[in-house]
Short mmCIF file of C-alpha atoms in Angstrom, two decimals:
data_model
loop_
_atom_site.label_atom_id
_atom_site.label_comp_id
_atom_site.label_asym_id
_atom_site.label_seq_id
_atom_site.Cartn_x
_atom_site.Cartn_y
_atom_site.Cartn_z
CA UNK A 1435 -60.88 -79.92 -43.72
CA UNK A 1436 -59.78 -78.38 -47.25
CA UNK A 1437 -57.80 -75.16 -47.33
CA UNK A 1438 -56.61 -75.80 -44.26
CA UNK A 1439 -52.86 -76.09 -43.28
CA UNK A 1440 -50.91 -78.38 -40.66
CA UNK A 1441 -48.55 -75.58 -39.63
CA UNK A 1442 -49.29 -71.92 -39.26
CA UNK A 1443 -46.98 -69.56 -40.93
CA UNK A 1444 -44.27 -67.76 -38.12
CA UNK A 1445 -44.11 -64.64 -37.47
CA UNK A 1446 -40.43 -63.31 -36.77
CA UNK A 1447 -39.64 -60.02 -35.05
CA UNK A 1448 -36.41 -58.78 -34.45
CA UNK A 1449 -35.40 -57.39 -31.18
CA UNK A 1450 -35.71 -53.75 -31.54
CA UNK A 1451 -39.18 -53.97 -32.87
CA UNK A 1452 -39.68 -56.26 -30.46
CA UNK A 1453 -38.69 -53.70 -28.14
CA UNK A 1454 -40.80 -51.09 -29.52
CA UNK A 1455 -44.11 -52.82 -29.54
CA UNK A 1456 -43.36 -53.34 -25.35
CA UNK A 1457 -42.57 -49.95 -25.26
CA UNK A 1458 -46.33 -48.73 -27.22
CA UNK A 1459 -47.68 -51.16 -24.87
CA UNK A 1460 -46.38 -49.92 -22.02
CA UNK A 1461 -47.16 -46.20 -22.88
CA UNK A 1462 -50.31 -46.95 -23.81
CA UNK A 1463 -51.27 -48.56 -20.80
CA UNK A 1464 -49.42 -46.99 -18.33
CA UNK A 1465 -49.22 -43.62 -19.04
CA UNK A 1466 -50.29 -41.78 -15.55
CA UNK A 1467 -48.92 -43.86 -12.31
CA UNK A 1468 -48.14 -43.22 -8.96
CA UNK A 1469 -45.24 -45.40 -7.50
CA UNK A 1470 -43.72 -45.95 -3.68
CA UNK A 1471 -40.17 -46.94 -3.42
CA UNK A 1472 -37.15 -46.06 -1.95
CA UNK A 1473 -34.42 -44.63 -3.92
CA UNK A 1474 -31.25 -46.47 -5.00
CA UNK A 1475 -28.33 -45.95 -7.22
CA UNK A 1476 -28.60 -42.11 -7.48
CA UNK A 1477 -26.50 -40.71 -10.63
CA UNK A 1478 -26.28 -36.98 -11.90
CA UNK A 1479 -24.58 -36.41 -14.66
CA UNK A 1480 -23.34 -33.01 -16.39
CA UNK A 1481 -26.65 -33.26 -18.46
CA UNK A 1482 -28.35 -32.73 -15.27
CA UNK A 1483 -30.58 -35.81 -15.15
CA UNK A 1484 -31.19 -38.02 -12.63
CA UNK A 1485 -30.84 -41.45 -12.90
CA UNK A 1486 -32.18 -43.74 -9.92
CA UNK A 1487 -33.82 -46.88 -9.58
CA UNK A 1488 -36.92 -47.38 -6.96
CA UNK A 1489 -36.79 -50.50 -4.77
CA UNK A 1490 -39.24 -52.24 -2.00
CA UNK A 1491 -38.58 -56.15 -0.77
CA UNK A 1492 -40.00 -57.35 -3.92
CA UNK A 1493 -38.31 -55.91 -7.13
CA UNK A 1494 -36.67 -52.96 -8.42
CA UNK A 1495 -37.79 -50.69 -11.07
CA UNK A 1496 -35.52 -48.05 -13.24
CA UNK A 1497 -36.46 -44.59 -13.34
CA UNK A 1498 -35.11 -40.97 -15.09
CA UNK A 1499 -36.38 -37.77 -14.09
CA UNK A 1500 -35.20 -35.21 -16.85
CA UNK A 1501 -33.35 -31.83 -15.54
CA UNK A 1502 -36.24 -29.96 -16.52
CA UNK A 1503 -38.48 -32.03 -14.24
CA UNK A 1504 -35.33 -32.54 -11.59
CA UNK A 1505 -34.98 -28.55 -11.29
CA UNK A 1506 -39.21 -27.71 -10.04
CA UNK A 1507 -38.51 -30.31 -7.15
CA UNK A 1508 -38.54 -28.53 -3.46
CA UNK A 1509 -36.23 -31.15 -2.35
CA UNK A 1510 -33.03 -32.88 -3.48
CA UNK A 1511 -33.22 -36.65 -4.44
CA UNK A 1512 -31.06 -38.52 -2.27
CA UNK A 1513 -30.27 -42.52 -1.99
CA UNK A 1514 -32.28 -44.10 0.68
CA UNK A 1515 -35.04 -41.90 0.80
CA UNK A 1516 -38.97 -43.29 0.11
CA UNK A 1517 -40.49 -41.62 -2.14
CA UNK A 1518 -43.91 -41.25 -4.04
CA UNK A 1519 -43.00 -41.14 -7.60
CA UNK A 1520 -45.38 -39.74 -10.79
CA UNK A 1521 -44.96 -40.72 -14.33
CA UNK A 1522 -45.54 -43.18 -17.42
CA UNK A 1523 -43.99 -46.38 -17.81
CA UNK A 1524 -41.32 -46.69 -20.69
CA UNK A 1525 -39.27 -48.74 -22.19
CA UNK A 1526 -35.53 -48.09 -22.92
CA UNK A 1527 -34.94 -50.19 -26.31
CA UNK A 1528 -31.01 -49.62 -26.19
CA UNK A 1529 -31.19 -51.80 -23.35
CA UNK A 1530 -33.86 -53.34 -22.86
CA UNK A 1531 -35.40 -51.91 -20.04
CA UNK A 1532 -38.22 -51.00 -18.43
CA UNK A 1533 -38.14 -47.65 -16.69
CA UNK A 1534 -40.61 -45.29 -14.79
CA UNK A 1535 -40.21 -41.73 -16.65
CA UNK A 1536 -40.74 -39.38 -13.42
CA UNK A 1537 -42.76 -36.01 -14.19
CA UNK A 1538 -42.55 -35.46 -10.35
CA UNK A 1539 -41.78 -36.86 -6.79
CA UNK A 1540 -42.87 -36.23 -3.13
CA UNK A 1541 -40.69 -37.67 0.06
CA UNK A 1542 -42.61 -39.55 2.11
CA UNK A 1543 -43.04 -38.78 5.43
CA UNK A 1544 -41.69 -35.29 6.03
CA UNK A 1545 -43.04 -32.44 3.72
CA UNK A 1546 -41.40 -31.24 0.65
CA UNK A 1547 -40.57 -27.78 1.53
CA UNK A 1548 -39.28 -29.05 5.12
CA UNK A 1549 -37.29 -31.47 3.49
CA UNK A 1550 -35.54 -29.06 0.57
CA UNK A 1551 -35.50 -26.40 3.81
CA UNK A 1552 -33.47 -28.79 6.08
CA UNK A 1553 -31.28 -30.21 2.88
CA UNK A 1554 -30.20 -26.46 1.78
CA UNK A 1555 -29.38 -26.00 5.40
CA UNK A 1556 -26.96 -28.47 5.90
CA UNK A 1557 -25.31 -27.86 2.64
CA UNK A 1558 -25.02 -24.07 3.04
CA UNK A 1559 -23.97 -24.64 6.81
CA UNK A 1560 -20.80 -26.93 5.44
CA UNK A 1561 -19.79 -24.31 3.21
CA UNK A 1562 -19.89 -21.69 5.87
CA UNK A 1563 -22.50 -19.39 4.92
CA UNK A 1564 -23.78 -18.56 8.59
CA UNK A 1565 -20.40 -18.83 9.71
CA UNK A 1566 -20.83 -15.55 12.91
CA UNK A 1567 -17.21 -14.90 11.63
CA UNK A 1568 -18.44 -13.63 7.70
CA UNK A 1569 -21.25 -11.88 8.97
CA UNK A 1570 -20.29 -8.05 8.48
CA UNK A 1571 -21.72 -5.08 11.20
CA UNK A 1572 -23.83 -2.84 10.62
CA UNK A 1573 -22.65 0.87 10.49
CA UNK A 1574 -23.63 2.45 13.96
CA UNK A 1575 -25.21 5.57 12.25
CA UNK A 1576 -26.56 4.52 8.82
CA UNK A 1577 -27.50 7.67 6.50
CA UNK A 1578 -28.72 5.73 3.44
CA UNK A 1579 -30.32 2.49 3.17
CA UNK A 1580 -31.98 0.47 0.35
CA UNK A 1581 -34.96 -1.74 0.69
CA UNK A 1582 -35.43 -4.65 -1.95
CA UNK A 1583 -38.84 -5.34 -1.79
CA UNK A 1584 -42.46 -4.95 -3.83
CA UNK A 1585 -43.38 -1.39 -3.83
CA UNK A 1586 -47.07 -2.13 -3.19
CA UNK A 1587 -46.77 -4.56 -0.27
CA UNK A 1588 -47.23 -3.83 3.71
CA UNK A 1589 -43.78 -4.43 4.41
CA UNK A 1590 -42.34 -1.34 3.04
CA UNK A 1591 -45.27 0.71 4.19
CA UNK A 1592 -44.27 -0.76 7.78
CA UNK A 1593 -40.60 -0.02 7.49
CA UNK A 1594 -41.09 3.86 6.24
CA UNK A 1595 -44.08 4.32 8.60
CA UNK A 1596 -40.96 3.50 11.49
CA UNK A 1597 -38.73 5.76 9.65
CA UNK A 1598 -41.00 8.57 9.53
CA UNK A 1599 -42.30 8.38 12.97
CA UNK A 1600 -38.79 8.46 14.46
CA UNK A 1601 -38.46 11.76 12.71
CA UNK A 1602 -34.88 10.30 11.48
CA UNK A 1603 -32.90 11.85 8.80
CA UNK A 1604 -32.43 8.07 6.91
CA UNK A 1605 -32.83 8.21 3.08
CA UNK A 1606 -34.29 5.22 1.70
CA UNK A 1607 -34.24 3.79 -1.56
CA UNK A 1608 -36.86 1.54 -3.07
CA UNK A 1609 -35.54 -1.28 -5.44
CA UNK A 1610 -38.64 -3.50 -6.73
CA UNK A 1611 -38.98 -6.94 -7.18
CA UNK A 1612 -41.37 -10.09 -6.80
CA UNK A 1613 -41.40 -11.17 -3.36
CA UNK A 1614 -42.74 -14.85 -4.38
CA UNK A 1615 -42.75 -17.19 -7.60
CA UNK A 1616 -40.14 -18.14 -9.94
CA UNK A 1617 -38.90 -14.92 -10.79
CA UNK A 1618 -38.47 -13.45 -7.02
CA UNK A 1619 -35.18 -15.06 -6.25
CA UNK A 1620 -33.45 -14.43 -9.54
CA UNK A 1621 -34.72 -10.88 -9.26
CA UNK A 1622 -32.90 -10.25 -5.88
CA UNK A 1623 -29.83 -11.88 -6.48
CA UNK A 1624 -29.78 -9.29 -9.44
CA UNK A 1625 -30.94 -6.44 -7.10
CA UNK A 1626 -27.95 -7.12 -4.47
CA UNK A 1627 -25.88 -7.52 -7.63
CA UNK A 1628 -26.31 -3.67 -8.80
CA UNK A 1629 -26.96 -2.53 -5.02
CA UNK A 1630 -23.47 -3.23 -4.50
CA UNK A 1631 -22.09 -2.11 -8.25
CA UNK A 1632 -24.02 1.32 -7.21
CA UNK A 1633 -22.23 1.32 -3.88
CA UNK A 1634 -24.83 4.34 -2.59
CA UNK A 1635 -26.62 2.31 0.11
CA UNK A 1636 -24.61 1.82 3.00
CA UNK A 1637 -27.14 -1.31 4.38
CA UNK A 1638 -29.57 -2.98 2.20
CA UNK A 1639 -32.79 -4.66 3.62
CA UNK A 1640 -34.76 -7.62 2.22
CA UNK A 1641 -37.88 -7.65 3.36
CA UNK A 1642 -41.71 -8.89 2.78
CA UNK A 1643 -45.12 -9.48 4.87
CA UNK A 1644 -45.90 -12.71 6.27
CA UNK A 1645 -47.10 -15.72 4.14
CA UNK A 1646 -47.48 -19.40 3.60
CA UNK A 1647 -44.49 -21.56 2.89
CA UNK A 1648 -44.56 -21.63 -0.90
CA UNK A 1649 -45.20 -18.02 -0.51
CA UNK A 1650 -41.54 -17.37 0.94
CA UNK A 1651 -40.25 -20.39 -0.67
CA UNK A 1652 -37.94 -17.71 -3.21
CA UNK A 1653 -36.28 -16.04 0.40
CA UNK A 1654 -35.15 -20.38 0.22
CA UNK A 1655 -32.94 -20.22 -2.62
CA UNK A 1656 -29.47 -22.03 -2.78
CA UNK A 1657 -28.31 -18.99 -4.89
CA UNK A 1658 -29.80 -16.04 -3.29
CA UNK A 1659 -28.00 -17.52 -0.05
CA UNK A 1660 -24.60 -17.09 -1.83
CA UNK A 1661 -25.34 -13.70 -3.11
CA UNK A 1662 -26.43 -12.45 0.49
CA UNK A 1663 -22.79 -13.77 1.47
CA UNK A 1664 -20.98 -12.42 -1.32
CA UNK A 1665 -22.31 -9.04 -1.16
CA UNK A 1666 -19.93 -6.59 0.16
CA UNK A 1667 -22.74 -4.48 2.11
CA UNK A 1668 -24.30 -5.16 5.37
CA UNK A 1669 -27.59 -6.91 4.68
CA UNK A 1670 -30.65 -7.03 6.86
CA UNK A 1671 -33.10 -9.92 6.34
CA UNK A 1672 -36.49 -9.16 7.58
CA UNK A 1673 -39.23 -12.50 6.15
CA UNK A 1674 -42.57 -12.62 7.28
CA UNK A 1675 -43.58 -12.86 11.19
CA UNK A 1676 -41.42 -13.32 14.02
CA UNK A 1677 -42.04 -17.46 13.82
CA UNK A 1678 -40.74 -17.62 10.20
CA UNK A 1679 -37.14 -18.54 9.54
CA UNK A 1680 -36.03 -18.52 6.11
CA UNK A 1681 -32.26 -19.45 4.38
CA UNK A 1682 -32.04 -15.85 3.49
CA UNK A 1683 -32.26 -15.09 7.87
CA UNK A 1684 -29.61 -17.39 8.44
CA UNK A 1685 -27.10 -16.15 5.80
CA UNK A 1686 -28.02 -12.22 6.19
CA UNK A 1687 -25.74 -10.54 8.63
CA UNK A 1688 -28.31 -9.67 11.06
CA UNK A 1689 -31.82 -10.76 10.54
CA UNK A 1690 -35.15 -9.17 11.99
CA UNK A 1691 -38.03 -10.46 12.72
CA UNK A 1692 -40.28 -8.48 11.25
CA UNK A 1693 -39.93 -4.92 8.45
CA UNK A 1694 -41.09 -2.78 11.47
CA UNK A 1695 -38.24 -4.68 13.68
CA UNK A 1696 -36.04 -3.83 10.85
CA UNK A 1697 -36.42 -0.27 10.89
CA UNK A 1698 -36.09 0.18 14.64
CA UNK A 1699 -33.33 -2.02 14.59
CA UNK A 1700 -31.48 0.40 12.42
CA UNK A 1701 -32.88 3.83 14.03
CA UNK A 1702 -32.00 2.50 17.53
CA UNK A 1703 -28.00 4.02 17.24
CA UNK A 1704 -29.64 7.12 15.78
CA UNK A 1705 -31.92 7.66 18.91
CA UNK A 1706 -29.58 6.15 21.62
CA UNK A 1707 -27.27 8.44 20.50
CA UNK A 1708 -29.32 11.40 21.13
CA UNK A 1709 -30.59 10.29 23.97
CA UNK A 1710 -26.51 10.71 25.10
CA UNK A 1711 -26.28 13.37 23.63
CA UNK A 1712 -29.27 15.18 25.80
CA UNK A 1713 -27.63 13.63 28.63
CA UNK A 1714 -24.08 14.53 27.96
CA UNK A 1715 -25.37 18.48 27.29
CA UNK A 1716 -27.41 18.74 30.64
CA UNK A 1717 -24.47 17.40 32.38
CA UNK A 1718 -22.01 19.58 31.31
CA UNK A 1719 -24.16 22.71 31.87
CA UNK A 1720 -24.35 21.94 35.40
CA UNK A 1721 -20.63 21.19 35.62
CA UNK A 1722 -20.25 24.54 34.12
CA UNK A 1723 -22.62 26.39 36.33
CA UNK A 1724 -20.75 24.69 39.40
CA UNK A 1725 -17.67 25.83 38.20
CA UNK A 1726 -18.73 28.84 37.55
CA UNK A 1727 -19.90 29.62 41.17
CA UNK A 1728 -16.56 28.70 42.80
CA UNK A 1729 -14.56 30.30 40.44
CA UNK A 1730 -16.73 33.69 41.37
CA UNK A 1731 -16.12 32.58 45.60
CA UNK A 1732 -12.62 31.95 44.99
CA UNK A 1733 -12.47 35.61 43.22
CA UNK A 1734 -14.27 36.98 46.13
CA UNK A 1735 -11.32 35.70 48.57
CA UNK A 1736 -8.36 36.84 46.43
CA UNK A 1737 -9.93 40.33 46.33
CA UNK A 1738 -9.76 40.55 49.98
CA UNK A 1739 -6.51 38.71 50.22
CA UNK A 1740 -4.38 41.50 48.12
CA UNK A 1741 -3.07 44.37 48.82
CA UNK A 1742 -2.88 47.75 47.00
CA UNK A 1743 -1.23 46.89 43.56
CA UNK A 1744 0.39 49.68 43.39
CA UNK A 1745 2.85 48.80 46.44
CA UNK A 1746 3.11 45.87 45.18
CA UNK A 1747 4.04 47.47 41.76
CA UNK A 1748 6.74 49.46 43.91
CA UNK A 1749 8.27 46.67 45.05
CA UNK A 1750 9.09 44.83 42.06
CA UNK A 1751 10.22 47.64 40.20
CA UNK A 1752 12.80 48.16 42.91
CA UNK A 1753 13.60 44.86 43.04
CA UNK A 1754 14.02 44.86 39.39
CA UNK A 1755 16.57 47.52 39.61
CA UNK A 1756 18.59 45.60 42.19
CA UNK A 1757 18.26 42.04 40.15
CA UNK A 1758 19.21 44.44 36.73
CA UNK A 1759 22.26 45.85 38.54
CA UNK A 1760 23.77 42.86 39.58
CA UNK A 1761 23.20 41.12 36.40
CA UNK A 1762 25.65 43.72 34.48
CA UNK A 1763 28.17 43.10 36.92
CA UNK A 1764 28.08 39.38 36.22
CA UNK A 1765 28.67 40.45 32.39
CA UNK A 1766 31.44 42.68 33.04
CA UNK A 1767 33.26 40.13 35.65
CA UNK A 1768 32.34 36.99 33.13
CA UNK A 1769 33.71 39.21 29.93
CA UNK A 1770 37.10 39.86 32.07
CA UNK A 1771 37.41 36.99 32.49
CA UNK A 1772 36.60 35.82 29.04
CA UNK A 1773 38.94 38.55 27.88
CA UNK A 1774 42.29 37.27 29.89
CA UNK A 1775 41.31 33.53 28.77
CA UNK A 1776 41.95 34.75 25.20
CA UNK A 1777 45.47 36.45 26.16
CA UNK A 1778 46.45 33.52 27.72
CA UNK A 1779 45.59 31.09 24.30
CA UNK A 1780 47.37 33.74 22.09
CA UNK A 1781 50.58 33.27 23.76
CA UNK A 1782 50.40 29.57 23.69
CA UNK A 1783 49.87 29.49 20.06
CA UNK A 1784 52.61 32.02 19.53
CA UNK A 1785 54.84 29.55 21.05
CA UNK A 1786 53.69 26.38 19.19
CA UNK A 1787 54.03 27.86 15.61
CA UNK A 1788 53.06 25.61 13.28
CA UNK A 1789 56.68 26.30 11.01
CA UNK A 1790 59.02 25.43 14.17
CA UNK A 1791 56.41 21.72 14.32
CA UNK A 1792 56.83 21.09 10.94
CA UNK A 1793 60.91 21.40 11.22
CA UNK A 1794 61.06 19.59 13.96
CA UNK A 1795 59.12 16.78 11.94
CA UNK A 1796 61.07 17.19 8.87
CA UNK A 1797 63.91 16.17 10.98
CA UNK A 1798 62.26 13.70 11.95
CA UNK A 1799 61.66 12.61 8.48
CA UNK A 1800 65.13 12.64 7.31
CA UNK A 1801 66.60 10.58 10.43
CA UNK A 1802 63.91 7.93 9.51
CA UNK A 1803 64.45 7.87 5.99
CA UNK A 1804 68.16 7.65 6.69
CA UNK A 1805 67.59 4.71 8.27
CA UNK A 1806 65.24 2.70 6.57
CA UNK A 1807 67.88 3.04 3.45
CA UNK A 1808 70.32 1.54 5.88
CA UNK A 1809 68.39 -0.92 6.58
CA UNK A 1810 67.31 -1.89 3.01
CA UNK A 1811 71.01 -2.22 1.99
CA UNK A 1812 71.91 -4.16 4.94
CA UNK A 1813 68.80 -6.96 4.03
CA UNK A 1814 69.34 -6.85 0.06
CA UNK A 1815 72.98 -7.85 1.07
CA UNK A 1816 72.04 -10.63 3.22
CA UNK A 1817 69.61 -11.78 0.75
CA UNK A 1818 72.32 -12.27 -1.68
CA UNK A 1819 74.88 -14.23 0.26
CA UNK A 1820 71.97 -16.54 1.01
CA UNK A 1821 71.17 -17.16 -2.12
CA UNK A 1822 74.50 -17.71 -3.04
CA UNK A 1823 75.06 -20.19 -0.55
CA UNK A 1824 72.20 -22.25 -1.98
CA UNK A 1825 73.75 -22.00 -5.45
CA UNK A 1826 76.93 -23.75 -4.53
CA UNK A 1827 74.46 -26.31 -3.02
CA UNK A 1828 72.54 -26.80 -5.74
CA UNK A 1829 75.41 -26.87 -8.00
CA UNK A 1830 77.10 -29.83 -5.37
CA UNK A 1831 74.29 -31.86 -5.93
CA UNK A 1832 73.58 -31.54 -9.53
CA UNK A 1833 74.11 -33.79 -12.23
CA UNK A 1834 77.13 -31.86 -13.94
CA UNK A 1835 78.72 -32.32 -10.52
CA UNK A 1836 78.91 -35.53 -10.27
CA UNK A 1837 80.09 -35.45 -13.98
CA UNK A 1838 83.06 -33.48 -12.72
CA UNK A 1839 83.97 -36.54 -10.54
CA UNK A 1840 84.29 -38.59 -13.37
CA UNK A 1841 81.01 -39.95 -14.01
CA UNK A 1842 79.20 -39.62 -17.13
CA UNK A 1843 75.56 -40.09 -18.47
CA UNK A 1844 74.29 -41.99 -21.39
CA UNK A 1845 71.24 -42.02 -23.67
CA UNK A 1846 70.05 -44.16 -26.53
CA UNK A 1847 68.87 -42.94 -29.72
CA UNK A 1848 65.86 -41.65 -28.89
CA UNK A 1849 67.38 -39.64 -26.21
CA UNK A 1850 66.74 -41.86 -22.91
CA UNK A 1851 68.97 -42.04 -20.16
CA UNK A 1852 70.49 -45.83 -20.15
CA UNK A 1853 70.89 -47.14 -16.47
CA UNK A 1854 71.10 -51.13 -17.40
CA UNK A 1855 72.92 -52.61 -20.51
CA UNK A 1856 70.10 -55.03 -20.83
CA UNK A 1857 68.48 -51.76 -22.32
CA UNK A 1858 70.56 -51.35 -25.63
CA UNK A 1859 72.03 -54.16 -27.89
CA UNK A 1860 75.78 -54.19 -30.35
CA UNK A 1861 75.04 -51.89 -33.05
CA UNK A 1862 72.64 -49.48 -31.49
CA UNK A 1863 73.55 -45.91 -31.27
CA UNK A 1864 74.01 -44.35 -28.00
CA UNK A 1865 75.52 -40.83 -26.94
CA UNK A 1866 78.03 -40.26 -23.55
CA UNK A 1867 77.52 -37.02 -21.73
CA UNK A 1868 80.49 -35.73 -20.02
CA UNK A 1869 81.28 -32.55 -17.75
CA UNK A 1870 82.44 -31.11 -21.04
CA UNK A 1871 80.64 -31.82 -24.18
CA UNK A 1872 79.47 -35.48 -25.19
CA UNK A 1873 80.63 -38.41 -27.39
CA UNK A 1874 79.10 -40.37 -29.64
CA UNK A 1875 79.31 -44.23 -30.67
CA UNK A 1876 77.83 -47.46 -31.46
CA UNK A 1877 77.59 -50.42 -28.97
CA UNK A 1878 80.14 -53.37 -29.78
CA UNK A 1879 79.03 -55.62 -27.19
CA UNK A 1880 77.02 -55.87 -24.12
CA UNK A 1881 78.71 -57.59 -21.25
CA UNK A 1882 76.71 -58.97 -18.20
#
């Protein structure tokens, strides 16, 4: 039993590299894991990470899924979903806590893309994307027209194959881009983007062949959505078969089923139009053919209706005559007339001369004048007796007045008017105004 000890030396970690070793462990072991659980607690912050925890009726677990890995998912994380979940066990050491790093997730029951289709949808619809009232009309008659597309696919083979069997005079303009991956969305939102800066086209067309889901996944895109709305020319979506329905459909102001729909849908005003036109030319040369004929039958009749011209010439140049004659007489009779009128005025304005008027008035004047003098005198004198009336008044009732009678006022030294004894004492000064000048003197006594 030599060398050895009753106690075993301890072994003391601290809680951080406590932590750490957990978190090795947990790496190590757990590095590639599939998990089922529905989502709880959902948080996206401006870093664009999500933060989540996955829950079934026995425990919950903590999970991240970096932006990086948040922005390749078809579908949008939302609380309550179940979801399959891949990634490596962690452990976060500021807290303590074991967490489920997701590299990717798939919802459980309905598909991926149907899900992220059907969550875009509803978004999109809430902010009025396919609103009927945004959606702009086509021009009846479009001249110029671009197609965003891949130059080497069957779609814009289909869509000038139309164009050039309809014999149309339609110039189209080719503007190439991926139709799938990544880059395809990004590249048509940039494409409608100079499109419209250009301003040549007056309709622009997206278009592609038919495909699998992931294949027209990029016609699915939140932003290419928003740029088909914002875009100030007409677009025309045209995705795949007939049984395909894409975002880009539902947000493009008029969508076609297929490129070859496309292109007959904008031909069709070109050709209905000259179908009415044919029409409208074939009717009018009848109308004018018709008219023609009755104008000649009606000609036919007048011919035999008239008489020779030349009596008929006759007649009006004698009744000319007759209508000149008695027209001249009417001048001469009206300018008599006219002629006595103005006699009659000059003697009337001989007799109201304007110098026997303006005597007359003068007259006038001076009586007036006359008058009005009078009358001024007459009020300026009754003015003045009034007002001396009201002077012997005021002078009646005034204070000197009364003085007159006898009375007199007086005033202490500091010049106030004394109307009780009680309000001086013997020996003050005081001053007596009379009618006539005042007297001054010094209190002796003050009797009650």
């Amino acid at each position: 039993m030599e060398g050895l000890s009753l106690f075993t030396p301890r072994q003391v970690l601290g809680v951080s590299e406590l932590l750490n070793r957990l978190k090795k462990q947990a790496e190590a072991s757990f590095d590639f894991v599939w998990v089922e659980g529905e989502v709880s607690g959902l948080r996206r912050p401006a870093s664009g990470h999500c933060y989540f925890s996955l829950k079934d009726d026995g425990g919950v677990l903590r999970a991240v899924m970096f932006r990086h890995q948040a922005g390749l998912l078809r579908f949008r994380l939302e609380d309550g979903q179940r979801v399959l979940c891949q990634g490596r066990l962690s452990v976060y050491v500021a807290r303590g806590e074991v967490q489920l790093v997701v590299d990717t997730a798939e919802p459980l029951g309905a598909g991926a893309l149907a899900l992220a289709f059907e969550q875009l949808k509803r978004r999109l619809a809430a902010q009025g994307v396919f609103d009927a009232e945004r959606k702009k009309p086509l021009p009846e008659l479009p001249r110029r027209v671009a197609v965003v597309t891949s130059p080497t696919g069957a779609a814009l083979r289909d869509f000038l194959k139309v164009v050039e069997r309809r014999g149309q005079r339609l110039e189209v303009a080719v503007y190439p881009v991926q139709v799938q991956g990544e880059a395809a969305a990004g590249q048509m939102v940039v494409a409608l983007a100079e499109l419209a800066a250009w301003g040549w086209p007056e309709v622009i067309v997206l278009t592609r062949g038919g495909g699998s889901p992931e294949d027209l996944w990029a016609y699915n895109d939140e932003a290419l959505a928003l740029a088909i709305a914002a875009c100030p020319l007409p677009v025309v979506s045209a995705v795949g078969h007939e049984i395909d329905v894409t975002i880009a459909d539902l947000a493009a102001d008029l969508r076609a089923p297929t490129p070859t729909a496309a292109a007959e849908l904008l031909l069709a005003g070109r050709e209905e139009l000259t179908l009415r036109l044919k029409a409208a030319r074939q009717a009018l040369a009848m109308a004018m053919a018709r008219s023609l004929a009755r104008r000649r039958v009606d000609l036919r009749h007048l011919r035999r209706a008239m008489a020779d011209p030349r009596r008929r010439l006759a007649d009006h140049r004698q009744r000319l005559d007759d209508v000149s004659a008695r027209l001249l007489m009417a001048q001469r009779t009206a300018l008599a007339g006219r002629q006595a009128r103005l006699h009659r005025l000059v003697g009337r304005l001989a007799q109201a001369r304007p110098e026997r008027r303006l005597t007359q008035a003068q007259g006038r004047l001076e009586g007036l004048r006359g008058r009005l003098w009078a009358a001024m005198i007459a009020r300026l004198r009754g003015r003045r007796a009034a007002a001396e009336l009201l002077r012997g008044r005021l002078r009646a009732l005034g204070p000197l007045a009364v003085l007159g009678r006898g009375y007199a006022l007086v005033f202490d030294e500091k010049g106030r008017l004394l109307r009780e004894a009680a309000h001086t004492a013997p020996g003050r000064a005081i001053e007596v105004k009379l009618q006539h000048g005042a007297l001054r003197a010094v209190v002796e006594e003050v009797v009650w």
